[in-house]
XYZ file of C-alpha atoms in Angstrom:
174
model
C 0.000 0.000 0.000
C 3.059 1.920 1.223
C 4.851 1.918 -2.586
C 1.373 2.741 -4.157
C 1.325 6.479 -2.829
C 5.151 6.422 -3.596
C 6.587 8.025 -6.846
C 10.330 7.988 -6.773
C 12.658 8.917 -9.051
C 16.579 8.291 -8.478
C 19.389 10.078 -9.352
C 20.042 8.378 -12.178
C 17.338 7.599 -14.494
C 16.106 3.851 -15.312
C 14.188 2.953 -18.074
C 13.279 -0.514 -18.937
C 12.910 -2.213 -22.549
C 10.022 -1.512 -23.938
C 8.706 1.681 -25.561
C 8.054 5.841 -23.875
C 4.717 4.477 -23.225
C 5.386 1.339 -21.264
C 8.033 2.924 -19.295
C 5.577 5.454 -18.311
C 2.773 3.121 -17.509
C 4.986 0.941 -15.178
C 3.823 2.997 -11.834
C 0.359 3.041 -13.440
C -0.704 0.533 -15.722
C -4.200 2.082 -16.857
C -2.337 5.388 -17.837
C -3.907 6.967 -20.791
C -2.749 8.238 -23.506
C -3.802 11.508 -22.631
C -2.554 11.242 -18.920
C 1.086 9.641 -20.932
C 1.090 12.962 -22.757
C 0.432 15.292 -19.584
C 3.034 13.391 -17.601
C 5.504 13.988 -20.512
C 4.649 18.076 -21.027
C 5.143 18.496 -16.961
C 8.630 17.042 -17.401
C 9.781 18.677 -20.193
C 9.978 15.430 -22.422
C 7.812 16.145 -24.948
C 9.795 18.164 -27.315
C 12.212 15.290 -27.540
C 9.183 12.375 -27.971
C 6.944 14.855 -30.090
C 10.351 14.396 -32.613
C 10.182 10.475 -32.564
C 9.014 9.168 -35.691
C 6.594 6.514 -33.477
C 6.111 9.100 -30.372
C 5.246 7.548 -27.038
C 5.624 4.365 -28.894
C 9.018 4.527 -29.576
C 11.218 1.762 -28.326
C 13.420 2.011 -25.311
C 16.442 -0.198 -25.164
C 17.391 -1.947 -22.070
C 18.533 0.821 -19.516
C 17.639 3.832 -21.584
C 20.916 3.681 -23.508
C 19.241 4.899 -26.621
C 18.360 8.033 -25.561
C 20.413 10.899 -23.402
C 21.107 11.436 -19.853
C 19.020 14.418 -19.594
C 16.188 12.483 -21.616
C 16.432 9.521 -19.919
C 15.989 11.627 -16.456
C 12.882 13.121 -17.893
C 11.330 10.170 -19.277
C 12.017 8.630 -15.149
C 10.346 12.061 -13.458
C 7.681 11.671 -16.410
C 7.010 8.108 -15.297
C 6.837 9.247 -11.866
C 4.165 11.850 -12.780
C 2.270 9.506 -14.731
C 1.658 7.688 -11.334
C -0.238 10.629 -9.284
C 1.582 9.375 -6.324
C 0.551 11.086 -2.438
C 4.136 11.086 -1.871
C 6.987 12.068 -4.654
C 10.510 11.707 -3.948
C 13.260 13.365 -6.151
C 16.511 11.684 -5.314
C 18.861 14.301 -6.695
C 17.060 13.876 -9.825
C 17.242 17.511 -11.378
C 21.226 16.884 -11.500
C 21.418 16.349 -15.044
C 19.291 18.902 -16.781
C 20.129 21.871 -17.840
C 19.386 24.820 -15.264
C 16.324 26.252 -17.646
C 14.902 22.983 -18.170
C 15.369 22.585 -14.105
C 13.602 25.428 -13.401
C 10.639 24.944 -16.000
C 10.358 21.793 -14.878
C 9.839 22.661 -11.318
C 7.244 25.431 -12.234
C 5.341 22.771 -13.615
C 5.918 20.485 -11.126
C 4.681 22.837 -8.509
C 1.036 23.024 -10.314
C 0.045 19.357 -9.896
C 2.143 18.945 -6.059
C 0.059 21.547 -4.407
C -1.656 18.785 -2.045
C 1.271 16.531 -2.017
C 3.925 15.060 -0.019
C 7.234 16.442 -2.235
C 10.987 15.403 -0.875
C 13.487 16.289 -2.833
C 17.411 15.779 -2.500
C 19.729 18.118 -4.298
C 22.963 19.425 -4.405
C 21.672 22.649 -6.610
C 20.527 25.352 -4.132
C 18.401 26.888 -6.889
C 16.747 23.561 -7.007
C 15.254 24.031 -3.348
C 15.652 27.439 -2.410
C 11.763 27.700 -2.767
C 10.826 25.108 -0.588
C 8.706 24.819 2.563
C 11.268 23.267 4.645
C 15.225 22.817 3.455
C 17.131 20.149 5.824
C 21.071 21.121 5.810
C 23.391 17.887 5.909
C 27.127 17.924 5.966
C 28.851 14.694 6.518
C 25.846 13.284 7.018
C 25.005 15.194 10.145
C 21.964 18.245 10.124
C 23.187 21.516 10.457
C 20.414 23.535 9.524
C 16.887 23.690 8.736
C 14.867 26.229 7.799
C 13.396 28.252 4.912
C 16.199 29.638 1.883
C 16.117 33.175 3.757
C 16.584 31.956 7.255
C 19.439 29.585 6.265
C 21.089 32.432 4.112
C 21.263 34.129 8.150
C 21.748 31.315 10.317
C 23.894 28.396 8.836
C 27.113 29.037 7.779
C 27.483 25.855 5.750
C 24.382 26.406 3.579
C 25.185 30.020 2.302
C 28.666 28.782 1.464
C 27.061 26.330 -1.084
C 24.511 29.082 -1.847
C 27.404 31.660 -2.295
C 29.526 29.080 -4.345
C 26.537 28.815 -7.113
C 24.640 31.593 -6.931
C 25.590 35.430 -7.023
C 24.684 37.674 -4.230
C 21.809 39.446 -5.856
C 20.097 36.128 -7.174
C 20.493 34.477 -3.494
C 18.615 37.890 -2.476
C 16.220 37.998 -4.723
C 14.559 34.659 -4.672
């Protein structure tokens, strides 16, 4: 019951053989087409799949290794989507797109997570610097947490990584 309310995606994405379309109906099986398509415009995959001679029924090789990193991470957050879990987890899964893709992805996201459960684990600060609740770990032990603003003040090892990305006036202004 648990893994039903679960979508996860992991760092690195994982397709399996099949085609876009049965990838993204293994966390829901009675996906439809029109759900598929949804799923794939939230994550920014469509573009890419819209380009496929066969679409969403393009084949997937074993492992994704026909199509790019940054695809293959879409087509995983996609699949995730397609789900409607209670509860999504992002395991450092924005890592490998593109900072504009990123952020349009998360705008997106943020439309259909507005009653849901949304962890996410990332290295990028301008991947979470909008978030309810940011928890600060450094060797594995939790020195801050807190909203962006409050950690900017009050923990010295989160506005280090903040200042080591982001300029001044962008860590101000979000």
């Amino acid at each position: 019951d648990l893994r039903d309310k679960i979508g996860y995606v992991p760092q690195t994405g994982v397709l399996f053989s099949g085609t876009i379309a049965s990838n993204l109906r293994y966390g829901k099986e009675d996906a439809t087409e029109k759900e598929i398509h949804e799923a794939l415009d939230i994550a920014q995959a469509s573009e890419f799949v819209n380009k496929l001679e066969k679409g969403i029924e393009s084949p997937i090789s074993q492992g994704g290794t026909n199509v790019s990193g940054g695809q293959k991470q879409r087509l995983s957050i996609a699949r995730a989507i397609a789900k409607d879990p209670d509860i999504y987890v992002f395991d450092d899964s924005f890592s490998a797109l593109d900072f504009k893709t990123d952020a349009k992805l998360r705008g997106e996201l943020s439309k259909i997570t507005k009653n849901k459960t949304v962890l996410i684990v990332a290295q990028r600060i301008s991947t979470i610097m909008n978030a309810d609740k940011i928890v600060v770990l450094d060797e594995g032990r939790v020195v801050g947490i807190g909203k962006h603003k409050d950690l900017l003040e009050n923990c010295a090892v989160y506005k280090e990584i903040a200042l080591s990305q982001l300029s001044k006036e962008e860590l101000e202004n979000a």
